XYZ file of C-alpha atoms in Angstrom:
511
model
C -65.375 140.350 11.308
C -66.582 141.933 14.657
C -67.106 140.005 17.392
C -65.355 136.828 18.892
C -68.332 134.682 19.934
C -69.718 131.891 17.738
C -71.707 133.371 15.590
C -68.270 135.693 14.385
C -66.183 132.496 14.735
C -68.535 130.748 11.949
C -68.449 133.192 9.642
C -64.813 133.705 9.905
C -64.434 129.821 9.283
C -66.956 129.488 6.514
C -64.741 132.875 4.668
C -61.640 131.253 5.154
C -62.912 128.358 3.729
C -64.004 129.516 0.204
C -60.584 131.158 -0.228
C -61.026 134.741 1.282
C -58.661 136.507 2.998
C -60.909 137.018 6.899
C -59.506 139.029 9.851
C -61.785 138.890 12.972
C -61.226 141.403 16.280
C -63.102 140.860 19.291
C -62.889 143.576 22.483
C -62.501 140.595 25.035
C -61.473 137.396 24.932
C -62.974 134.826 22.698
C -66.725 133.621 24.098
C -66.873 135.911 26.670
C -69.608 137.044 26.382
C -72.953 134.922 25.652
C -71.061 131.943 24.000
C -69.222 130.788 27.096
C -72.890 131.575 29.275
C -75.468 129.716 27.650
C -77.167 126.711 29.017
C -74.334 124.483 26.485
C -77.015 122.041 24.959
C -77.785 121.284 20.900
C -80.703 120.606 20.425
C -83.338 120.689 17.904
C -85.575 123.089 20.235
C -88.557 121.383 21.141
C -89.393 124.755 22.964
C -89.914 126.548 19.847
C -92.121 123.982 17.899
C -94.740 124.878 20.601
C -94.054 128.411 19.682
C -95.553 127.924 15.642
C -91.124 128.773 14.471
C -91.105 125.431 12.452
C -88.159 127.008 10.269
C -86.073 127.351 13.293
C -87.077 124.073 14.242
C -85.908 122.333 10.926
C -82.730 124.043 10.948
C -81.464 123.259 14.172
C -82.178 119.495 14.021
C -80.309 119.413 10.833
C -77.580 121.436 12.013
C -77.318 119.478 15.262
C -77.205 115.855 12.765
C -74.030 117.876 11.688
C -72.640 118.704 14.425
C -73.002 115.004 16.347
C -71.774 113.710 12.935
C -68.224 116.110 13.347
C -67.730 117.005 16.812
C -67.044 113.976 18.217
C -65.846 114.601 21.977
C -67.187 117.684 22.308
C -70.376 117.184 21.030
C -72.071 114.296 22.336
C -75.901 112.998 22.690
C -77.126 113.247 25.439
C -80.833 111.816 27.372
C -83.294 114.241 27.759
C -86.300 114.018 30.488
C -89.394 115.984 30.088
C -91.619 116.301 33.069
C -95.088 117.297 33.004
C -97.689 117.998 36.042
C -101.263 118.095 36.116
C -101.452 121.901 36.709
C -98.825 122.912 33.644
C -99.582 125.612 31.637
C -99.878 122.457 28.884
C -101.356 118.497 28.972
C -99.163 115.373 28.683
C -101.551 114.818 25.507
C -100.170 117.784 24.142
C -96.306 117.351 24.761
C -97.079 113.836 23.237
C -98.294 115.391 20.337
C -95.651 117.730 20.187
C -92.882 115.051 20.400
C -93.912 113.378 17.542
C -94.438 116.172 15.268
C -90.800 116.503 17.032
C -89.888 113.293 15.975
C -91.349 113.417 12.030
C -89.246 116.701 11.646
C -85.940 114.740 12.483
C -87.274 112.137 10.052
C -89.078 109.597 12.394
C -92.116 107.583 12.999
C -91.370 108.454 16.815
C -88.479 109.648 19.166
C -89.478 109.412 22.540
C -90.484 106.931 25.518
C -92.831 107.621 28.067
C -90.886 106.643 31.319
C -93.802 104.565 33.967
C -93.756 106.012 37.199
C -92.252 102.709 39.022
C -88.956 103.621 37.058
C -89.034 107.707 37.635
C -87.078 107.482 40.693
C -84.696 105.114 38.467
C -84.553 107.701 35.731
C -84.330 110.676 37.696
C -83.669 110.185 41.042
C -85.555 112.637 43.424
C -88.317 113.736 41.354
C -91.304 114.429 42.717
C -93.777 111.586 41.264
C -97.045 114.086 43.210
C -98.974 115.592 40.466
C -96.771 114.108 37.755
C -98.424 113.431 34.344
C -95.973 111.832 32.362
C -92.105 111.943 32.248
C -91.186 111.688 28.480
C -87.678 110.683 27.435
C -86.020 111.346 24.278
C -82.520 112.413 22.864
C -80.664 115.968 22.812
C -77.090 117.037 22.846
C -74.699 118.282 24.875
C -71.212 120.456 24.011
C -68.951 123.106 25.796
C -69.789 126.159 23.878
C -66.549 127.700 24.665
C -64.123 125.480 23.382
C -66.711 124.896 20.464
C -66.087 128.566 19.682
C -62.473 127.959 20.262
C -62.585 124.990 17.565
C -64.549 126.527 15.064
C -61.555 129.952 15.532
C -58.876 127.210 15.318
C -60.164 125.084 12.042
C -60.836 129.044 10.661
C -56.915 130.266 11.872
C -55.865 126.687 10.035
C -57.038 128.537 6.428
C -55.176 131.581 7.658
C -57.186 133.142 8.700
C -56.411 135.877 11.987
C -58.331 136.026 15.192
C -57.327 138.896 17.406
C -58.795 139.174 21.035
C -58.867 142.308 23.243
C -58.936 144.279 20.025
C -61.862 146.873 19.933
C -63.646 148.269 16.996
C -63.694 151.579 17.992
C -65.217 153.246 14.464
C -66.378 152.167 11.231
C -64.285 154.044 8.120
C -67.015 155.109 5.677
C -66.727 156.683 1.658
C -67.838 160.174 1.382
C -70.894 158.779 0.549
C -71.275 157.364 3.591
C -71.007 153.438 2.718
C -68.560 151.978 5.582
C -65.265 150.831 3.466
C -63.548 149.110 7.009
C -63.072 149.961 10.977
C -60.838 151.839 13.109
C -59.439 149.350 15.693
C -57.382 149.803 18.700
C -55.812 147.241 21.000
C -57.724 147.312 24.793
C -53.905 147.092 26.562
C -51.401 149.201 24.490
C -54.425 151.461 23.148
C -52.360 151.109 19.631
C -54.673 152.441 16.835
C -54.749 151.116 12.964
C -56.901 151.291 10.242
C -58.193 148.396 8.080
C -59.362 148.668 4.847
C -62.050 145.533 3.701
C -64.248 144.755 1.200
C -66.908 143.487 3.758
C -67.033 144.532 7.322
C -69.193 142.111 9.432
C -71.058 143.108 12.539
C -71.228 139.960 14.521
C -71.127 140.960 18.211
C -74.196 139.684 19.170
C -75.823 141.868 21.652
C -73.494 144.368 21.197
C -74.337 144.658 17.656
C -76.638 147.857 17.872
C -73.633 150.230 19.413
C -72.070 149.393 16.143
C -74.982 149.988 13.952
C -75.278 153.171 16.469
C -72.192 154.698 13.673
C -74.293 154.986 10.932
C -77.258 156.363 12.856
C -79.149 153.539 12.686
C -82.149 153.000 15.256
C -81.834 149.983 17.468
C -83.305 146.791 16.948
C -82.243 144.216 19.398
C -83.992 143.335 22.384
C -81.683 141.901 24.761
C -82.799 139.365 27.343
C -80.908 138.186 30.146
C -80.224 133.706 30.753
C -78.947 132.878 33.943
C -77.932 129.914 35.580
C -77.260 128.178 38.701
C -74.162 125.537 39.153
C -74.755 122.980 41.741
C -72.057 120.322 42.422
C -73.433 117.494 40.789
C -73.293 115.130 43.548
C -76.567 116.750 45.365
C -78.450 116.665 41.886
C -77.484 112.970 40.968
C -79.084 113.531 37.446
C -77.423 111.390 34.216
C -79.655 113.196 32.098
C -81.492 116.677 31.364
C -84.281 117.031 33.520
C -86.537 119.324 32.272
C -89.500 120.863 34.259
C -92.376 123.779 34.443
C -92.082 125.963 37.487
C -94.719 125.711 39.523
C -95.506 128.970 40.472
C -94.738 130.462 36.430
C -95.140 128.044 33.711
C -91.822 128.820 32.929
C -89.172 126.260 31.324
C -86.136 125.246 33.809
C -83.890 122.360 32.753
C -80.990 120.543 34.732
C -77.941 119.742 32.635
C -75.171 117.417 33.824
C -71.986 118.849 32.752
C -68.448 118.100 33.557
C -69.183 116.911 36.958
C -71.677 119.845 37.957
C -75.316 120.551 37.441
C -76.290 123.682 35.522
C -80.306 124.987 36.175
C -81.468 126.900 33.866
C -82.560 129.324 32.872
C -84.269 132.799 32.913
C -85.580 135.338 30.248
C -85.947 138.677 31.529
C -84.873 142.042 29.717
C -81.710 143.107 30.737
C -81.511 146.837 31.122
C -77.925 147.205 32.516
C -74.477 147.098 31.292
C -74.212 144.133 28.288
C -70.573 143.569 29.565
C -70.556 140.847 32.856
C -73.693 140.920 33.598
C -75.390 139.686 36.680
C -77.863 136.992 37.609
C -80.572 139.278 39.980
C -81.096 137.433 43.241
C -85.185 137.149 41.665
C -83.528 135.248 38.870
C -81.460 133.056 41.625
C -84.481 132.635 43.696
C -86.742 131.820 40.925
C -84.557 128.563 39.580
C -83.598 127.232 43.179
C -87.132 127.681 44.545
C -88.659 125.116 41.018
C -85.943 122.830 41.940
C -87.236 122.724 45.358
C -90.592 122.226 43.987
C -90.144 119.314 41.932
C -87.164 117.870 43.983
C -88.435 118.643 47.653
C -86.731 115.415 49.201
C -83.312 116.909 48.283
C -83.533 119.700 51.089
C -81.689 121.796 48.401
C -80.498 125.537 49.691
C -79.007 128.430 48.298
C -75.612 126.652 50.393
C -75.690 124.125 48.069
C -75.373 126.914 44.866
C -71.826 126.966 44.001
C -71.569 129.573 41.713
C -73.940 131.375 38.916
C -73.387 132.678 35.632
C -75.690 135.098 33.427
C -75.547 135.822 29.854
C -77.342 137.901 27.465
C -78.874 136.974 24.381
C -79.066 139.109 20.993
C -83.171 138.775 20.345
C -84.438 140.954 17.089
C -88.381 140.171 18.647
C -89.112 143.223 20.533
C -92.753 142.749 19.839
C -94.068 139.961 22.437
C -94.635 140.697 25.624
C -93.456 137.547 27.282
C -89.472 137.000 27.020
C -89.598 133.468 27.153
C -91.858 133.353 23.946
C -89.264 136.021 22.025
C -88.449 134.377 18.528
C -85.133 133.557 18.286
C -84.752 133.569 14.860
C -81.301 135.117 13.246
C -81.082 138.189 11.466
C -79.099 139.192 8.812
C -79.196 143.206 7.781
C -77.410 144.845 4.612
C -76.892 148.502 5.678
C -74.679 151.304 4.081
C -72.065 148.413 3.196
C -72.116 147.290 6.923
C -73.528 143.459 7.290
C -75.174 142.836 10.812
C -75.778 138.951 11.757
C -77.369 138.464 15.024
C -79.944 136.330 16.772
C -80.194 132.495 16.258
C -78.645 129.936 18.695
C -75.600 128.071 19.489
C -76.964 124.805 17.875
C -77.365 126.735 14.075
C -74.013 129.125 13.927
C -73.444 127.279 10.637
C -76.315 127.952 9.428
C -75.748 131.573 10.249
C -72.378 131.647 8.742
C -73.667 130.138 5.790
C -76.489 133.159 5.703
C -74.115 135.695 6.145
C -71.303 134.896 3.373
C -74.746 134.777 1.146
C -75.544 137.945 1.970
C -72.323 139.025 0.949
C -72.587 137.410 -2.411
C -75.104 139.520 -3.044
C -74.316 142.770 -2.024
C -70.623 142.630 -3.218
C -69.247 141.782 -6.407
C -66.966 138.936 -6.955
C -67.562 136.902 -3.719
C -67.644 133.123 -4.199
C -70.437 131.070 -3.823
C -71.155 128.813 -0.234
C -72.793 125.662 -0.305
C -75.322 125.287 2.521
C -74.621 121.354 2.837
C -70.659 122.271 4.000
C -69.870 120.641 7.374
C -69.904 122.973 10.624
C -67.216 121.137 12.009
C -64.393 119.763 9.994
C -64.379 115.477 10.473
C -61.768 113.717 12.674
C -60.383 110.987 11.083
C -60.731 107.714 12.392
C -58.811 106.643 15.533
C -55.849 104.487 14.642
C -55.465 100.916 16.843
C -52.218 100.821 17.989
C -52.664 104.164 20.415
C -50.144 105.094 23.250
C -52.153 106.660 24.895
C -56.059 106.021 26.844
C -58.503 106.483 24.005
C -60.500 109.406 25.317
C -57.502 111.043 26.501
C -56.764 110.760 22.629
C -60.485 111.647 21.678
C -60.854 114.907 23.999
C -57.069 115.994 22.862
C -58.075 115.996 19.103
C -61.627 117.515 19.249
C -60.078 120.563 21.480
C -56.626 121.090 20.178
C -56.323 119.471 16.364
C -53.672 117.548 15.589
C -50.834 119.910 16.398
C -52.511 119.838 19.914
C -52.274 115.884 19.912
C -48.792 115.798 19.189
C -47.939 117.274 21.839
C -49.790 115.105 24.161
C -48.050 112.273 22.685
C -45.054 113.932 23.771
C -45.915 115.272 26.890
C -44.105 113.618 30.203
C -46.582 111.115 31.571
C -46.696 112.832 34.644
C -48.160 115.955 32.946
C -51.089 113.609 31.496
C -52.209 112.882 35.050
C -55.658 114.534 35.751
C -55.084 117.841 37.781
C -57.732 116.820 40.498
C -59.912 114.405 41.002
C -62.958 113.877 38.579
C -61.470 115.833 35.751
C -59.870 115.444 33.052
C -58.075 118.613 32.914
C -54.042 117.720 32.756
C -50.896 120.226 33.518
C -50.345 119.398 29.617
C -53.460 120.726 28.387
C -52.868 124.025 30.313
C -48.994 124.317 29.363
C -51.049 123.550 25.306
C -53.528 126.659 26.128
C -51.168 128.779 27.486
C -48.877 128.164 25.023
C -51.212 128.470 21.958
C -54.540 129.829 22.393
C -53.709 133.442 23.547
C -54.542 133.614 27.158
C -54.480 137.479 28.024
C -55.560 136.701 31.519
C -56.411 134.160 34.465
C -59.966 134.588 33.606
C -59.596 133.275 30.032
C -58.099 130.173 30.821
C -60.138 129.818 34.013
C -63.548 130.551 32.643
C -63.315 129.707 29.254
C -60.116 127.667 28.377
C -60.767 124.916 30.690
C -64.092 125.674 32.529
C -62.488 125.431 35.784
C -63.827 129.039 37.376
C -67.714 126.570 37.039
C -66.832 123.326 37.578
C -64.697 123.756 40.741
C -65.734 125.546 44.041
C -64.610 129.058 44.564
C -64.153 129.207 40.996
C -60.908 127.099 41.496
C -59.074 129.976 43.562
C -57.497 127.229 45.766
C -55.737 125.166 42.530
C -54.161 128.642 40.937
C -50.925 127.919 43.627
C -50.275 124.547 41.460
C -50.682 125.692 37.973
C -49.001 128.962 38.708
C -45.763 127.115 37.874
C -47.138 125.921 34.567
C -49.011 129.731 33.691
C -46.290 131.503 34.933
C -43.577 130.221 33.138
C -45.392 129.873 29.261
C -47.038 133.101 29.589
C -43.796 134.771 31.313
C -45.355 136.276 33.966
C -43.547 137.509 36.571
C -44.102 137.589 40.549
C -46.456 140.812 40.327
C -48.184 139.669 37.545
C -49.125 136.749 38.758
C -50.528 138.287 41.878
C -52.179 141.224 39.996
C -53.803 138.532 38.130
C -55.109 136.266 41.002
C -56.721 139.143 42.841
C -58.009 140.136 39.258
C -59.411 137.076 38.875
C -60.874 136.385 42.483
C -62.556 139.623 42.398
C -64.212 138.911 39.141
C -65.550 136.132 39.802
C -66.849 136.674 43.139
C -68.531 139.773 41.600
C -70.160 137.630 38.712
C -70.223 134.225 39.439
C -70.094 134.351 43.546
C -73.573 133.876 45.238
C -74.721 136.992 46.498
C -73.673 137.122 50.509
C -77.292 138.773 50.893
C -78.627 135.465 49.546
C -76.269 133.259 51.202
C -77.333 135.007 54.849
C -80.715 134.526 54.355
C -80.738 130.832 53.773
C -78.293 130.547 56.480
C-alpha cells in the first residue's frame, strides 16, 4: 500500500482483515496531506444529489449509518442549517424538494425542518434574516479526519498489519514484461533503500497518485483541485451547528463547522497548479470565504483579525471534463494497470466503501485473493461502557475511540494530575500526549501538533506559546535532546506560519 491518508489506511484495514499479510509506506506522516485538511464532516452529500451523482449519494449515507453506528466519540451527529436567499443560484422550493428526495434516500418520509424566521436568530445567531428564503434544518455528521485515519491504521496494525511513515516509494519493481511485481522504498531521514517484493502493489496516494502511475508511462488523469479553509475562534462565530450558505457574489457553497472550540469556513474549489505537497490557501481563496461570511453575518463586524489561522488541501478529482470545479464529480476510481492498482477520488465519508472496491479489484486481477463482504463494518464496534467507571465518562469515551483499549489502560493508570485538561476548553491531557508520543510514531512537532492532537488549528499561533509545557512530556518519550527540541520548534513555527499563518499582506490591509 502507497499512501498514508484514508483512503490507504482503509484498504490496509480491510487486507488485514481477510487474513493477508498488508505493509503500507507513506512519504510523510500519516494524513498529511488531504485527510488531516478537509472540511471534517460525514455526510450523505446533499451537494451532489443536485449534481444528478445519485450513486455517490446512496453510498455515502449508508456508509455514514456505519460510521455513526461504530465511531462513537469521534464520529458524532451533528445539526445542519441550510440557508437560502431570494437571489441564489436555486429556490427554497427546490432545496425543499431536494431534501426530501434527500430524506427518501436515507429511508424517510422526511428529514428536515424549516426553521420560522422569529427563531433564526435562535438557531443561528447573527444571520442575516434580509433576503432570506428559508433556513432548512436537518442532520449531518461531524469527525476529526485525522485521528479517524489514525484509528482506522491502528484497528489495521491490531491484525498485524505495518504502517511505516516518512517512507517514500521511490520506484515500482516491474517483470521483464513490464507488469510491476513490488516498489523500491527508501526511508526520507536515513535515505536507507530496500526492496519489497508483493503480490499486489496499491497506489493510494491520492493526489499524488499520477507521479506513480508516471513509472509505467501512463498519461495523467487526475485533476487536482484545491479546498481551503478559514479557522475562526469560535467565540466570534457563536454557531452550535453547520451553517451553510451561497455566496453572494458566486453561487458558490460555504459552510461553517463548529469544531473543537473553533469555527472552520469552508471551502474553495479551484485547480491547484503548484506544488501538491503544503499547499497554500491564495489570499483570493481567503478573501472569497471571509467576504460571504460578511455577507450573510454583517452584524458580526468580522475581519481578516479575527482569522486565526487557514489550512488548504488538495483533492484527488478523476473529472477533468467540467468546467466549473465545484461541480467536478467526485466519484472514486479504481484502475487495473500493468499489475499496479490505482484507487483515488471519493470522500472521507465512503473510504470503506473504497477499501471494499479496491480488495475487489484485486480478487479479480490476482489469483487466490479472498473474497470481501461489502456489509463489513468501517469501524470496528466499542463495546458497551461498563457502570462502575473510575474515571468521567467521556474522558473514558474519547480515550477508547482514539487510542483502543491498550490506550485506555493507560489512562486508567495515568496520575490524576496528568488527566487534567492542558488548557482551558480542551480536552487534550499531558497523558494523551505522553500516549501519542509514546505510541503513534511522532517523527516531528508538526505531527503531533497538526495531526495528533489538532492543537497547531484549534489554538492561536498554532499553539507556539504551550510547546514550553509539553516540552517536558515530548522531550523525554521521544528522547530528544536540547538541540532537537529547538531545531524542532523553529521547524515547526516556520511551517506553520508559512501554511497555516494569515498572510501579513492580508493582515495589513484589514488593519
Amino acid at each position: 500500500m502507497i499512501g498514508g491518508g484514508i483512503t490507504g489506511a482503509g484498504i490496509l484495514r480491510e487486507a488485514a482483515r481477510v487474513g493477508l499479510r498488508a505493509l503500507l509506506v507513506e512519504q510523510n506522516d500519516f494524513a498529511s496531506g488531504t485527510s488531516s485538511r478537509s472540511s471534517n464532516l460525514i455526510h450523505g452529500g446533499l451537494r451532489y444529489l443536485a449534481q444528478g451523482q445519485l450513486g455517490l449519494v446512496r453510498e455515502s449515507i449508508r456508509e455514514r449509518a456505519r460510521l455513526l453506528l461504530a465511531g462513537t466519540s469521534l464520529v458524532e451527529r451533528m445539526g445542519y442549517l441550510l440557508a437560502v436567499y431570494r437571489k441564489d443560484p436555486a429556490s427554497a422550493r427546490t432545496f425543499a424538494i431536494g431534501l426530501r428526495l434527500y430524506a427518501l434516500l436515507h429511508g424517510r418520509w422526511q428529514m428536515h425542518r424549516t426553521v420560522p424566521e422569529s427563531a433564526v436568530g435562535l438557531r443561528a445567531p447573527g444571520l442575516s434574516v434580509e433576503g432570506l428564503a428559508a433556513l432548512f434544518e436537518y442532520d449531518e455528521s461531524l469527525t476529526d479526519d485525522a485521528r479517524l485515519v489514525l484509528r482506522v491504521l491502528r484497528e489495521a496494525t491490531d491484525l498485524d498489519a505495518v504502517a511505516l511513515n516518512y517512507t517514500r516509494a521511490v520506484g515500482l519493481v516491474r517483470s521483464e514484461w513490464g507488469e510491476v511485481l513490488g516498489a523500491v522504498v527508501e526511508d526520507c531521514e536515513s535515505g536507507q533503500r530496500a526492496e519489497l517484493i508483493a503480490r499486489a502493489v496499491v497506489n493510494a496516494s491520492g493526489a499524488w497518485a499520477d507521479d506513480l502511475r508516471s513509472h509505467l508511462n501512463l498519461p495523467a488523469h487526475l485533476r487536482p483541485l484545491r479546498g481551503s479553509h478559514l479557522v475562526l475562534p469560535g467565540w466570534r462565530l457563536r454557531q452550535g451547528q453547520v451553517v451553510s450558505f451561497f455566496h453572494p457574489h458566486t453561487g458558490r457553497p460555504i459552510f461553517c463547522v463548529p469544531w473543537q472550540g473553533v469555527m472552520l469556513v469552508g471551502t474553495t474549489d479551484v485547480e491547484h497548479m503548484g506544488p501538491l505537497e503544503d499547499p497554500l490557501a491564495s489570499p483570493q481563496e481567503i478573501e472569497f470565504l471571509l467576504t460571504g461570511l460578511q455577507a450573510r453575518f454583517p452584524g458580526l463586524n468580522l475581519t481578516m483579525g479575527d482569522v486565526q489561522a487557514v489550512y488548504a488541501g488538495v483533492r484527488p478529482v478523476t473529472d477533468v471534463s467540467t468546467a466549473d470545479p465545484t461541480r467536478a464529480s467526485r466519484e472514486q476510481a479504481v484502475w487495473f494497470e500493468s499489475g499496479l492498482l490505482t484507487v483515488t477520488g471519493g470522500k472521507l465519508t465512503t473510504f470503506h466503501a473504497q477499501a471494499v472496491s479496491a480488495l475487489q479489484a484485486l480478487r479479480r486481477n490476482r489469483r487466490g485473493f479472498p473474497p470481501v463482504l461489502r456489509n463489513s463494518p468501517a469501524l470496528n464496534p466499542l463495546p458497551p461502557l461498563p457502570a462502575d467507571l473510575p474515571l468521567d465518562r467521556r474522558l473514558v469515551q474519547r480515550w477508547r475511540a482514539r487510542y483502543g483499549l491498550d490506550g485506555l489502560d493507560f489512562a486508567l493508570r495515568a496520575p490524576a494530575e496528568e488527566l487534567q485538561p492542558m488548557i482551558e476548553g480542551s480536552p487534550i491531557t499531558f497523558a494523551e500526549l505522553r500516549w501519542i508520543a509514546r505510541q503513534e510514531s511522532v517523527r516531528h512537532l508538526d505531527d503531533l501538533m497538526l495531526r495528533r492532537v489538532r492543537l497547531g488549528l484549534t489554538v492561536p499561533q498554532g499553539g507556539v506559546g504551550l510547546l514550553k509545557n509539553i516540552a517536558p512530556v515530548v522531550r523525554s518519550e521521544l528522547s530528544w535532546n536540547d538541540d532537537h527540541w529547538q531545531d524542532e520548534v523553529a521547524r515547526y513555527a516556520a511551517l506553520w506560519q508559512r501554511f497555516y499563518g494569515v498572510p501579513a499582506s492580508l493582515l495589513s490591509s484589514s488593519a
